[in-house]
Every structure is written in C-alpha cells, then in structure tokens.
PDB file of C-alpha atoms and ligand atoms in Angstrom:
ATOM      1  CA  UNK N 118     181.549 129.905  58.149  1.00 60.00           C
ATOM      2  CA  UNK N 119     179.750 133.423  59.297  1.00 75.00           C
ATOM      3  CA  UNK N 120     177.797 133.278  62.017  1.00 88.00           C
ATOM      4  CA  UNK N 121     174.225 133.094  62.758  1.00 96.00           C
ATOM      5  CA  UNK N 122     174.213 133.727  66.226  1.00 98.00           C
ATOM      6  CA  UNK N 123     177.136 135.723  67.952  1.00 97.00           C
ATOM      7  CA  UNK N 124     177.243 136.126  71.938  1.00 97.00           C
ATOM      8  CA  UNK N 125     179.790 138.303  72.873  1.00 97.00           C
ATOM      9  CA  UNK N 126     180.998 138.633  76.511  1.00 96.00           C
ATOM     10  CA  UNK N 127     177.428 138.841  77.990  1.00 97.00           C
ATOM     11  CA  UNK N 128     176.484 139.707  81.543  1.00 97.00           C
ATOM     12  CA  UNK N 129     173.230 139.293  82.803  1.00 97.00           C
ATOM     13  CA  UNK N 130     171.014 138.354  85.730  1.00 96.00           C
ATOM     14  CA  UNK N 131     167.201 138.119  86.946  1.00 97.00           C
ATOM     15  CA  UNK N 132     166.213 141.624  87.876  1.00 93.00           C
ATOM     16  CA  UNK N 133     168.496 143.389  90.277  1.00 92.00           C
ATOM     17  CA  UNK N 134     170.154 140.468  91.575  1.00 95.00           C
ATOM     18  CA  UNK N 135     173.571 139.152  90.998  1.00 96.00           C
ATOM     19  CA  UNK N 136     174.709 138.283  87.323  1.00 97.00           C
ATOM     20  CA  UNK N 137     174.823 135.034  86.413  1.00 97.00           C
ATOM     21  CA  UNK N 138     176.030 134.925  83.382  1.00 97.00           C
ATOM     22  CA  UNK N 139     179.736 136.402  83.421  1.00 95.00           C
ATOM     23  CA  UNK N 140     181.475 137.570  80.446  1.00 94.00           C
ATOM     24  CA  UNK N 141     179.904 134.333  78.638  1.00 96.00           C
ATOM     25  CA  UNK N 142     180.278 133.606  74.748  1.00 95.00           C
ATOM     26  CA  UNK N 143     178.940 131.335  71.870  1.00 96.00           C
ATOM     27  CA  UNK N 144     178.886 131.273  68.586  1.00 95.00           C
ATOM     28  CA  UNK N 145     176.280 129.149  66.227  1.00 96.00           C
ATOM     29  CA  UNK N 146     177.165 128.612  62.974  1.00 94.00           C
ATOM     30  CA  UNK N 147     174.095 127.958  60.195  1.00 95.00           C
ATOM     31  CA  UNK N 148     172.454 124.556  59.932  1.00 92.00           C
ATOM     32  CA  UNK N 149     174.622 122.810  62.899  1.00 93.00           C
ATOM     33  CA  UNK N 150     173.241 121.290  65.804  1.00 96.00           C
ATOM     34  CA  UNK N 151     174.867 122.861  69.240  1.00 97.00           C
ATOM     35  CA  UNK N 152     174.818 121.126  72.401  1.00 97.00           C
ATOM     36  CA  UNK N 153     175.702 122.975  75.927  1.00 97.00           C
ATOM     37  CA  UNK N 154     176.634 121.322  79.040  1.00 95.00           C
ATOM     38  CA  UNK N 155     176.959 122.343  82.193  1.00 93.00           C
ATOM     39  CA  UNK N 156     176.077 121.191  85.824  1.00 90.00           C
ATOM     40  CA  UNK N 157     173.290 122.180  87.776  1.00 90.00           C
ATOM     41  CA  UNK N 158     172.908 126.303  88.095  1.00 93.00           C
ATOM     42  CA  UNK N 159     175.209 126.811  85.880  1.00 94.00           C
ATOM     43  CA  UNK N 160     172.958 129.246  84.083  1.00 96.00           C
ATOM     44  CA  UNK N 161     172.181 127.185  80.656  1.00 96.00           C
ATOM     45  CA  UNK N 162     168.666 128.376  80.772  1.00 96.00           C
ATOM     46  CA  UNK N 163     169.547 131.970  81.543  1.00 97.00           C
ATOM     47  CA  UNK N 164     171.645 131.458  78.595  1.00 98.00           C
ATOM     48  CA  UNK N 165     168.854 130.762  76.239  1.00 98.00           C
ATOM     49  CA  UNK N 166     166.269 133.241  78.040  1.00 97.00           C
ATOM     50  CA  UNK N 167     169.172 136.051  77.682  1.00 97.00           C
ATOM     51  CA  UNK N 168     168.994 135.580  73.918  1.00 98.00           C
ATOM     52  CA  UNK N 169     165.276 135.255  73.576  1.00 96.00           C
ATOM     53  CA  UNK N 170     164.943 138.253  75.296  1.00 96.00           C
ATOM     54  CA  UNK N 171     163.826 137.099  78.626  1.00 96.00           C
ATOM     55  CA  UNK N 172     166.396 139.043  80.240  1.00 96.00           C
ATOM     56  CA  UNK N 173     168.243 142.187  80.135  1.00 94.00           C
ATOM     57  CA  UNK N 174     171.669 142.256  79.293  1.00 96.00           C
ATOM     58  CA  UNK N 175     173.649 144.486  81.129  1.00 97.00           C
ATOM     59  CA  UNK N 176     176.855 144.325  79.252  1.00 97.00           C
ATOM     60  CA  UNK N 177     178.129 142.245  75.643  1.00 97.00           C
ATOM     61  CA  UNK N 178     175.761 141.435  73.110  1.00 97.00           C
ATOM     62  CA  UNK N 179     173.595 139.372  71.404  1.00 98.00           C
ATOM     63  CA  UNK N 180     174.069 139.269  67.397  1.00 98.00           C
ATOM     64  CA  UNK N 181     171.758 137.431  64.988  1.00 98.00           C
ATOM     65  CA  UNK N 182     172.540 138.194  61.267  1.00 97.00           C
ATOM     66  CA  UNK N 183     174.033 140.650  61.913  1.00 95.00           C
ATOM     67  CA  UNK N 184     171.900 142.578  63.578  1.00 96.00           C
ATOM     68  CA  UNK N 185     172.051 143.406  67.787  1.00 97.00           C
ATOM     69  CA  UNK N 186     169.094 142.079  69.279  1.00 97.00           C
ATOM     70  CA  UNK N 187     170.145 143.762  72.743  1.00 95.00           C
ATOM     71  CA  UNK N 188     166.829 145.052  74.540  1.00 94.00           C
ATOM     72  CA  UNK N 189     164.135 143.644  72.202  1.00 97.00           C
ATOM     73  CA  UNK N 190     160.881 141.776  73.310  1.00 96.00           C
ATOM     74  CA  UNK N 191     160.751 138.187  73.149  1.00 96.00           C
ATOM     75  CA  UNK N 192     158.209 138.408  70.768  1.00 95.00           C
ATOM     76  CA  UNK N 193     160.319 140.708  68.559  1.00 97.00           C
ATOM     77  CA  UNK N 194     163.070 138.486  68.755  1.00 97.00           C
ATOM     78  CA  UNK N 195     160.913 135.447  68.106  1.00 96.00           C
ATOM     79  CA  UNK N 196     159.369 137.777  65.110  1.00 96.00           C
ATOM     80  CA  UNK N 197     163.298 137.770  63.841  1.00 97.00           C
ATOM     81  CA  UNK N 198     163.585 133.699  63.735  1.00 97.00           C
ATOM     82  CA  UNK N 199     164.727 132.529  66.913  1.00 98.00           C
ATOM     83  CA  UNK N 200     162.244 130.203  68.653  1.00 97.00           C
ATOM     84  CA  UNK N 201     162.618 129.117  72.488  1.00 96.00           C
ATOM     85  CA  UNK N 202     160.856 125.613  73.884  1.00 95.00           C
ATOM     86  CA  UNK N 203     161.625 126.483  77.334  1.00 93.00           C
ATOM     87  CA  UNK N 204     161.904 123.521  80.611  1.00 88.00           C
ATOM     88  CA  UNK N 205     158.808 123.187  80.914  1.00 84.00           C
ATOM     89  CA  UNK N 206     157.387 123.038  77.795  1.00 77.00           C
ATOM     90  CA  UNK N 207     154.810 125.600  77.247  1.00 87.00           C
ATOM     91  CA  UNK N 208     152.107 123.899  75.818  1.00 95.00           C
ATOM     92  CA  UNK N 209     148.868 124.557  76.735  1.00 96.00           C
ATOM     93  CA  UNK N 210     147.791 121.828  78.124  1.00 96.00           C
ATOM     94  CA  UNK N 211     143.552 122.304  77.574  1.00 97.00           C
ATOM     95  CA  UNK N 212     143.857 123.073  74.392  1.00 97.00           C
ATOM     96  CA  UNK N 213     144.301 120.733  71.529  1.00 98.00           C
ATOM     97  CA  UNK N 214     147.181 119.618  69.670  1.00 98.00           C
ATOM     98  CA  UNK N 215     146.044 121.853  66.540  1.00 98.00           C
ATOM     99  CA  UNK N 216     145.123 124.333  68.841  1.00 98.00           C
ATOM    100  CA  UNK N 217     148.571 124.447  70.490  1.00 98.00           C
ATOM    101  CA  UNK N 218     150.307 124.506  66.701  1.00 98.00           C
ATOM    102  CA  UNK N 219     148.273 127.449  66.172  1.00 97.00           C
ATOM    103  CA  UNK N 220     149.241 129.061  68.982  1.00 96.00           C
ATOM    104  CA  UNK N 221     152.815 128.553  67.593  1.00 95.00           C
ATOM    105  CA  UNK N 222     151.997 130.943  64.913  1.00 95.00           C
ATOM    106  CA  UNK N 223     150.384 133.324  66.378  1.00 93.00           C
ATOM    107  CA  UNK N 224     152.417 135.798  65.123  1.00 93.00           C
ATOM    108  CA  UNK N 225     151.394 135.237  61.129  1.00 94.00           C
ATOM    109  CA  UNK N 226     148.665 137.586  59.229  1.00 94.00           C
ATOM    110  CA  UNK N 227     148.092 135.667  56.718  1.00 96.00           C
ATOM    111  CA  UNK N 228     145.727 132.958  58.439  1.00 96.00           C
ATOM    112  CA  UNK N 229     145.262 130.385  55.429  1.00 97.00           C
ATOM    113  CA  UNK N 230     148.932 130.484  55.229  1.00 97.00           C
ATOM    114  CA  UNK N 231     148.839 129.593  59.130  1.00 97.00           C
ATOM    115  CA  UNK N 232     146.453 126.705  58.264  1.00 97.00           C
ATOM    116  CA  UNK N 233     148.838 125.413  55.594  1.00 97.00           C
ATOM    117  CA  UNK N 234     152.066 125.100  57.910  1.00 97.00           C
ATOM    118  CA  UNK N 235     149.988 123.677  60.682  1.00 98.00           C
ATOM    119  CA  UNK N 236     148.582 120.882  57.792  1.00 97.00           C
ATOM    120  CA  UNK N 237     152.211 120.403  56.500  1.00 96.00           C
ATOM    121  CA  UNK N 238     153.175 120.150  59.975  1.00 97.00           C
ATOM    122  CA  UNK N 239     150.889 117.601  60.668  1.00 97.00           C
ATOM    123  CA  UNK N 240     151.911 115.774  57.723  1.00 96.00           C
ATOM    124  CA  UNK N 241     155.357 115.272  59.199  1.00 95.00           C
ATOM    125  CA  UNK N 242     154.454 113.962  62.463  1.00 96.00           C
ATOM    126  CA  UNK N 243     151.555 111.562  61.887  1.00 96.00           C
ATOM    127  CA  UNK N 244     151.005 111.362  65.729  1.00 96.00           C
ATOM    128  CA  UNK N 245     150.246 115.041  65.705  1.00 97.00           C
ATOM    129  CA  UNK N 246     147.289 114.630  63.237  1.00 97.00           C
ATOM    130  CA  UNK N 247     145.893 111.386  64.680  1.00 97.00           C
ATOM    131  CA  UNK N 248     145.964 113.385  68.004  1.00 97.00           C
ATOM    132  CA  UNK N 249     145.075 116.601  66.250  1.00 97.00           C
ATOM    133  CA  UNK N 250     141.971 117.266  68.621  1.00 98.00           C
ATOM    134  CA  UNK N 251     143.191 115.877  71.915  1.00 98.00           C
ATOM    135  CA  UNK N 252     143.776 117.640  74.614  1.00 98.00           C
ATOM    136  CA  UNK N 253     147.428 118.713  74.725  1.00 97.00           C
ATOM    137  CA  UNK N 254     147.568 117.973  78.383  1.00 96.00           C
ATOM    138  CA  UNK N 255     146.208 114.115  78.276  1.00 97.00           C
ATOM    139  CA  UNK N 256     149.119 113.254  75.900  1.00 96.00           C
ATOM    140  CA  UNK N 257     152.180 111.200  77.139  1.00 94.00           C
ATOM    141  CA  UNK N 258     155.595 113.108  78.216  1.00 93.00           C
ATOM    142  CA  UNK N 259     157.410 112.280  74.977  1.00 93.00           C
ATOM    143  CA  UNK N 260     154.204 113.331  72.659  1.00 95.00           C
ATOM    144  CA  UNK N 261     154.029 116.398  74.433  1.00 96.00           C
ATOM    145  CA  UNK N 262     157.604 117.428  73.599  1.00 95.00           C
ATOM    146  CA  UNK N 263     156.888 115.835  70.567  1.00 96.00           C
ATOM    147  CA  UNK N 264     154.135 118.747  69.831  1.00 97.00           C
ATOM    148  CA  UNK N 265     156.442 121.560  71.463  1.00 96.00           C
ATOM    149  CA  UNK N 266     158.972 121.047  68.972  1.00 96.00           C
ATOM    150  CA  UNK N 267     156.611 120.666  65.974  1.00 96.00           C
ATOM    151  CA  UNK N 268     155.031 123.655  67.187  1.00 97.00           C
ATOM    152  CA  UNK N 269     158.605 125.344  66.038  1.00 96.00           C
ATOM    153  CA  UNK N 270     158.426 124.507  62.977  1.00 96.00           C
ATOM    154  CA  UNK N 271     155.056 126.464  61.975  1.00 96.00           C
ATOM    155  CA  UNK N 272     157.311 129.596  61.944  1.00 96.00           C
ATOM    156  CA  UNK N 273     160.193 128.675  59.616  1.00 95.00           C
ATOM    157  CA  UNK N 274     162.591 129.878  62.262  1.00 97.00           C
ATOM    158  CA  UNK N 275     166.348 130.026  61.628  1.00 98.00           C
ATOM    159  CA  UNK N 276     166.883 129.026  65.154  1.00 98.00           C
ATOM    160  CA  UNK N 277     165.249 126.688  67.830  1.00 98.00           C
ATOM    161  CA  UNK N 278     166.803 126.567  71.399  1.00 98.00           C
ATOM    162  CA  UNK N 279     165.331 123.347  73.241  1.00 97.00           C
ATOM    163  CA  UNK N 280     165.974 123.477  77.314  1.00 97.00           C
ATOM    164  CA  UNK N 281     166.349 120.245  77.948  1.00 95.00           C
ATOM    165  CA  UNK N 282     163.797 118.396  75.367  1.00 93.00           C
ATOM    166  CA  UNK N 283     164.823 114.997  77.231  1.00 92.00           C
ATOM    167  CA  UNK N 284     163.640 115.931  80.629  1.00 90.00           C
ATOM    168  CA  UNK N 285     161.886 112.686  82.601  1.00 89.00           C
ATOM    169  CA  UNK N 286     161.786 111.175  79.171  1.00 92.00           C
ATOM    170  CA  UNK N 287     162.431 106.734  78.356  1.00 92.00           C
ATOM    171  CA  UNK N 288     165.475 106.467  76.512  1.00 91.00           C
ATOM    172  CA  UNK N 289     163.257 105.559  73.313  1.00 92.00           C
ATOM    173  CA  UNK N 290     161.592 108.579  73.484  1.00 93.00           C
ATOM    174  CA  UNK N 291     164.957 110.621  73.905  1.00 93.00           C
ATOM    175  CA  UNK N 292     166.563 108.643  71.013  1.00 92.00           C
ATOM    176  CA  UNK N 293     162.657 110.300  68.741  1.00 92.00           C
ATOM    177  CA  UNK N 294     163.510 113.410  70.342  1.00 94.00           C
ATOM    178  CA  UNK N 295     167.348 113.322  68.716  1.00 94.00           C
ATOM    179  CA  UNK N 296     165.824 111.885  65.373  1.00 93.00           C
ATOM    180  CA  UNK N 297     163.412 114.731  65.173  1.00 94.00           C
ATOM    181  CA  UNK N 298     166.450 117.242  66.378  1.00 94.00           C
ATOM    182  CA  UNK N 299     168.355 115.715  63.255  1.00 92.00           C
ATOM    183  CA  UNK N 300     165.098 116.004  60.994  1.00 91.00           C
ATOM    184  CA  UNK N 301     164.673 119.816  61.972  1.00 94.00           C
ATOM    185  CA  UNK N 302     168.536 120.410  61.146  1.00 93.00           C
ATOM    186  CA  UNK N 303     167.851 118.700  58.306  1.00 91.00           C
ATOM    187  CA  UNK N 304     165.827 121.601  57.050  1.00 91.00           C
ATOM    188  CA  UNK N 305     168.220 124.290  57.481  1.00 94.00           C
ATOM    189  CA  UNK N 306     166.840 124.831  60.999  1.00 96.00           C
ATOM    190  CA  UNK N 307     169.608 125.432  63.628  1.00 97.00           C
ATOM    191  CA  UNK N 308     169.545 124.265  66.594  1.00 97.00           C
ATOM    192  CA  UNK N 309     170.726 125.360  70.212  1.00 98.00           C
ATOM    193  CA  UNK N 310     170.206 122.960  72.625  1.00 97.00           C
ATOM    194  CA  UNK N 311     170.636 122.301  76.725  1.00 97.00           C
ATOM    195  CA  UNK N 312     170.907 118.797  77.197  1.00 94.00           C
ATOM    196  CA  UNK N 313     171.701 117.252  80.811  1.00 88.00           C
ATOM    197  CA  UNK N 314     172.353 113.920  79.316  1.00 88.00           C
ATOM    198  CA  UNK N 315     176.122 115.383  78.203  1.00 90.00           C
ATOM    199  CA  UNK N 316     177.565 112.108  76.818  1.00 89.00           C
ATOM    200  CA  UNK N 317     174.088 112.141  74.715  1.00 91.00           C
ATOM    201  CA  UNK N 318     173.817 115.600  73.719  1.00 93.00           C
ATOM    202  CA  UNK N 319     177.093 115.605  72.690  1.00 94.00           C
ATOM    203  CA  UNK N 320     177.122 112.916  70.519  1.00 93.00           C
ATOM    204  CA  UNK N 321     174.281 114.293  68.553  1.00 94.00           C
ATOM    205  CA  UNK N 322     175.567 117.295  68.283  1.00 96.00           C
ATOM    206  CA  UNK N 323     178.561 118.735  65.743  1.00 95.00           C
ATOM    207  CA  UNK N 324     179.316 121.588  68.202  1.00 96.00           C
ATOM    208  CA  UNK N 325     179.324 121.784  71.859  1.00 96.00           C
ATOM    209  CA  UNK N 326     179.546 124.321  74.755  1.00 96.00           C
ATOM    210  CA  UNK N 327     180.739 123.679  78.530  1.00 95.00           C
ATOM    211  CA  UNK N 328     179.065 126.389  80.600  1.00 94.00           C
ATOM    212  CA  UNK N 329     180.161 126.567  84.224  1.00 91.00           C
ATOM    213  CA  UNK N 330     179.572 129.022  86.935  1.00 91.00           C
ATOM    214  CA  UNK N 331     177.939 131.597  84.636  1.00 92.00           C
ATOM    215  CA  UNK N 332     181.012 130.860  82.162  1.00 93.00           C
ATOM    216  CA  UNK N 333     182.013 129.552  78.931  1.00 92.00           C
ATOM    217  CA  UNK N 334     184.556 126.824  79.922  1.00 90.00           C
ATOM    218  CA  UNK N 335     184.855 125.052  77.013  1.00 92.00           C
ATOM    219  CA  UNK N 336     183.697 125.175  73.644  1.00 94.00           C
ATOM    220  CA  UNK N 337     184.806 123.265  70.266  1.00 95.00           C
ATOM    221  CA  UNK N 338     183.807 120.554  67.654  1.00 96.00           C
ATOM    222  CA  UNK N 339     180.809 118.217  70.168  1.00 96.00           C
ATOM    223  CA  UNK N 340     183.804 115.178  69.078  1.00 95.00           C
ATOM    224  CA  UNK N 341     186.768 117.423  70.841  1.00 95.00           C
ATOM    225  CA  UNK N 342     185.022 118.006  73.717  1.00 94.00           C
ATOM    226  CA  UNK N 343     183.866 114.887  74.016  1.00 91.00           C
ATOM    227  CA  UNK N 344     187.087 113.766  74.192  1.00 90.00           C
ATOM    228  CA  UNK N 345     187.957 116.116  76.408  1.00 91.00           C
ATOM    229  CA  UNK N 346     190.501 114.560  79.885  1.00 89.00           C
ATOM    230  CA  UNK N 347     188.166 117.532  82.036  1.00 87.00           C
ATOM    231  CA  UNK N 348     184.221 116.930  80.054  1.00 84.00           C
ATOM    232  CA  UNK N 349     185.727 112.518  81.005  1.00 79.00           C
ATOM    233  CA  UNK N 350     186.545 113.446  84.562  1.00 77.00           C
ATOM    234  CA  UNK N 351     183.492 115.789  85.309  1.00 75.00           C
ATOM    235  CA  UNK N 352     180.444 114.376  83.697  1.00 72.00           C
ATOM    236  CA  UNK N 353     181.587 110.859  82.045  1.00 61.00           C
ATOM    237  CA  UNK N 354     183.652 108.570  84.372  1.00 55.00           C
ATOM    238  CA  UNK N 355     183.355 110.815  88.016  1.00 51.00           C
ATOM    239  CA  UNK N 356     180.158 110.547  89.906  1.00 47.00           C
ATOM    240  CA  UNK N 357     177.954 113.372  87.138  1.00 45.00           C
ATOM    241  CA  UNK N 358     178.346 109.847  84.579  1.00 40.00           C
ATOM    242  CA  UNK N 359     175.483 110.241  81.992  1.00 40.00           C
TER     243      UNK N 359
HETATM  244  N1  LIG H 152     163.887 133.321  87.945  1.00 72.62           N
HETATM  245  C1  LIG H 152     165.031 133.376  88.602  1.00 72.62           C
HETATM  246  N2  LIG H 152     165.263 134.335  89.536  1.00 72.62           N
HETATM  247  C2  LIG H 152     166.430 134.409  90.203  1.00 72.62           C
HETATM  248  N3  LIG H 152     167.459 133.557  90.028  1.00 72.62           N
HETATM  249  C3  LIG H 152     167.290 132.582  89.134  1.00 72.62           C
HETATM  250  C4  LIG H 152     166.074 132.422  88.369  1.00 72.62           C
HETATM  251  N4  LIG H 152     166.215 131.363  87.545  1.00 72.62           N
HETATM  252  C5  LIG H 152     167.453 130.875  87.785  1.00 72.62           C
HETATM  253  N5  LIG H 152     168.091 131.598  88.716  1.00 72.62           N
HETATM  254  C6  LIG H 152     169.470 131.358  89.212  1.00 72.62           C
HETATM  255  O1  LIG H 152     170.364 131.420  88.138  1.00 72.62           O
HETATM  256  C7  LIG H 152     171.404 130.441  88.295  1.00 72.62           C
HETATM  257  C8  LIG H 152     171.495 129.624  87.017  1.00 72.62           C
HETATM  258  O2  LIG H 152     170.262 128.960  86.821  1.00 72.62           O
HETATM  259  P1  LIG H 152     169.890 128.241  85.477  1.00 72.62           P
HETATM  260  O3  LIG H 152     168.468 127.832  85.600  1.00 72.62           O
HETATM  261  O4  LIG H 152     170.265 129.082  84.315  1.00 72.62           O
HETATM  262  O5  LIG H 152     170.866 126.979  85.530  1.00 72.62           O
HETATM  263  P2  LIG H 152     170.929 125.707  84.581  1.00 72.62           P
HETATM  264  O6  LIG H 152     172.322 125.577  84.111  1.00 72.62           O
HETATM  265  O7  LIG H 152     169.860 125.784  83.561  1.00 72.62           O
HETATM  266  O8  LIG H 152     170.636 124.538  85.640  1.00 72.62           O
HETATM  267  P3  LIG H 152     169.805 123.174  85.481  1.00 72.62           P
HETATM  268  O9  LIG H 152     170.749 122.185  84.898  1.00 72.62           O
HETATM  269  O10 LIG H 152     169.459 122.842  86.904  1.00 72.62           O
HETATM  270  O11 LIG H 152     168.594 123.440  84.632  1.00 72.62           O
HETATM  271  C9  LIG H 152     171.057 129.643  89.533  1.00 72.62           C
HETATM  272  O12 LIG H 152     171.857 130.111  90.589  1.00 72.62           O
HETATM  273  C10 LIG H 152     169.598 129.968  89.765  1.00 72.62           C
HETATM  274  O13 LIG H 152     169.297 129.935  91.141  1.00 72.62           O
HETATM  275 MG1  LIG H 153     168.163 124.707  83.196  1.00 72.62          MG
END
C-alpha cells in the first residue's frame, strides 16, 4: 500500500544543538495503527514534533500525500491533516470541556459546521457531554486524555500522533485509551503513536517502530517485532519488562 506518511533519512535537533534524530525513517501506511518504542531519550517525541513542524529539519524529509511538508508551521501542517496530542496533553485546563473541543477546531470558518463536529463529537463520548461545561482541569487523568483525543477528531484529520496517551494512567483507563485508539482507526483515522508500555503498544498496534539513539532500529509488522530475540531481551524479559 502507498504511503501516507514518508520520513526519509531525517536529521534534526532543538535549535543549534546537537541532532538527535540521525538519519531516522518511518513509513505509515493509511488506516493502520503504528506503535514506536524506544527507551528513555531516545528522541520519540522529537520524532513526532519533527513532523508536526515543531522542529527544523536539517536534512531528509517529511512526505504526507505526497507532498514535502519540510519547513511549514505547525499550524500549516495541522491545516494539511496531521494532528499532534503532545506529553502533556495540551488541554486547557480553565476552560471547559466544550470549550477545549472548540479550541480543537480553531482552525474551521465555517462556525456552525464547528458546532456540528463538536455535537457529533460529543455524541461519541457520552462523558464528554455530561462533562461538557466542567472545567477541563478538575477532570480525572484518564478523562482528560479522554478529551485530548476527542478533541482530534473535530478536524477529520488523516493522522493523529499521541505521545504517550497512557502516561500515569490505571490499567483500565489505558485498556479505554486503546479502545478509543481502535475506534479512531476505525474511522479511517491513522494513527502514530509513542507508547512506553512496549509489550502494550505493540500489541495494539499492526505496525511498530524501535527508535534508539536518535535511530530507526527496528521496524516491521507490531507481531514481528514483538517477537523479536532483541525487542524480548531489551524491554520484555531484561530489567525495561513492561
Ligand atoms: N526542548 C529540548 N531542548 C533540547 N534538547 C531536548 C529537548 N527536548 C528533548 N531534548 C533532548 O532530545 C533527546 C531525545 O528526547 P525525546 O524527548 O525525544 O526522547 P523520548 O524518546 O521521547 O524519551 P521519553 O521516553 O523519556 O519521553 C534527549 O537527549 C533530550 O534531552
Ligand atoms: Mg517522549
């Protein structure tokens, strides 16, 4: 299958400082779910912030349909389909939940039309409406990622990358976040995720990514590298076990 997304040999770093990413590739096919790895500083989240357009790319590129998204805006690049929740979030916390899916489209003219995805939005996650004028902030952990991913969804996007949607999460709560992953993929959205939980993510996911040192280590069907003897020794049996 063609794909959506094509990173090709990228370099790139936080302002003048070293690279980080080295000569790193991926490519994300339509309508799959893919799932990178990676310890600690391997640069999974300057992965996703390189494509959003977070930061500059000093060598490779960054193809999405086609088209080289190399030096564009965030917002331009979120304007083309591709839709970051970042560590952290985002959400604004003293603002309400319908507040906050507006905010997620703040990008659309047509305002009715706004109104319409945040109602069908809220439609699909009935926690979202009950909670539609709380606070974002005074929501649990898992409602609040909850909202950040819904908040995706206003746009339509081709793409949603999700840094580590599990973070300080229960395992019931990861297990919804999964579900709503599958929902999302469902609808033709694909999805790019970082997930720390590698035995987890990978599972979930039909294609996964091994970044290490700035580097594409490994990457195949999520099963094969499951099954991988150095994915077993380094995250799944050693002392990294998920
Ligand atoms: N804003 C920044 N400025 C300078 N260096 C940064 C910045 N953010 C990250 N780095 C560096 O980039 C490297 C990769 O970090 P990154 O956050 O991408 O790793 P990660 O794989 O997401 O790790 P984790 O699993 O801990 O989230 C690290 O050496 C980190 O110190
Ligand atoms: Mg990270």
């Amino acid at each position: 299958m063609a794909d959506l997304l094509k990173v090709t040999d990228i370099t790139a770093g936080y302002g003048d400082g070293p690279a980080i990413l080295q000569d790193t590739h991926l490519n994300v096919e339509p309508g799959k779910v893919h799932c990178i790895i990676g310890p600690n500083g391997a640069g999974k989240s300057t992965l996703l912030k390189a494509i959003c357009g977070m930061l500059t790319i000093r060598k490779g590129d960054v193809v999405f349909k086609g088209e080289r998204l190399n030096g564009l805006r965030p917002d331009q690049i979120l304007r083309k389909g591709i839709c970051f929740v970042p560590q952290e979030r985002a959400l604004f916390p003293k603002m309400t939940v319908r507040e906050n899916l507006r905010m997620g489209g703040y990008i659309m003219e047509d305002k009715a039309k706004l109104e319409r995805r945040i109602e069908s939005v809220m439609e699909r996650f009935p926690i979202l409406k009950e909670r539609a004028e709380q606070h974002a902030g005074t929501m649990s952990g898992g409602q609040q990622q909850t909202l950040a991913m819904a908040r995706t969804m206003i746009l339509k996007p081709d793409i949603v990358m999700l840094d580590e949607p599990s973070l300080g999460l229960a395992p019931k709560i990861v297990k919804e976040m999964f579900e709503i992953m599958k929902m999302m993929a469902a609808d033709g959205i694909t999805i790019l995720l970082v997930e720390q939980n590698a035995l987890m993510g990978l599972k979930h996911a039909d294609w996964g990514v091994v970044l290490d040192l700035g580097r594409t280590f490994i990457e195949g069907p999520a099963k094969e590298v499951l099954g991988d003897p150095r994915i077993q020794e380094l995250y799944l049996g050693g002392k990294r076990a998920a």
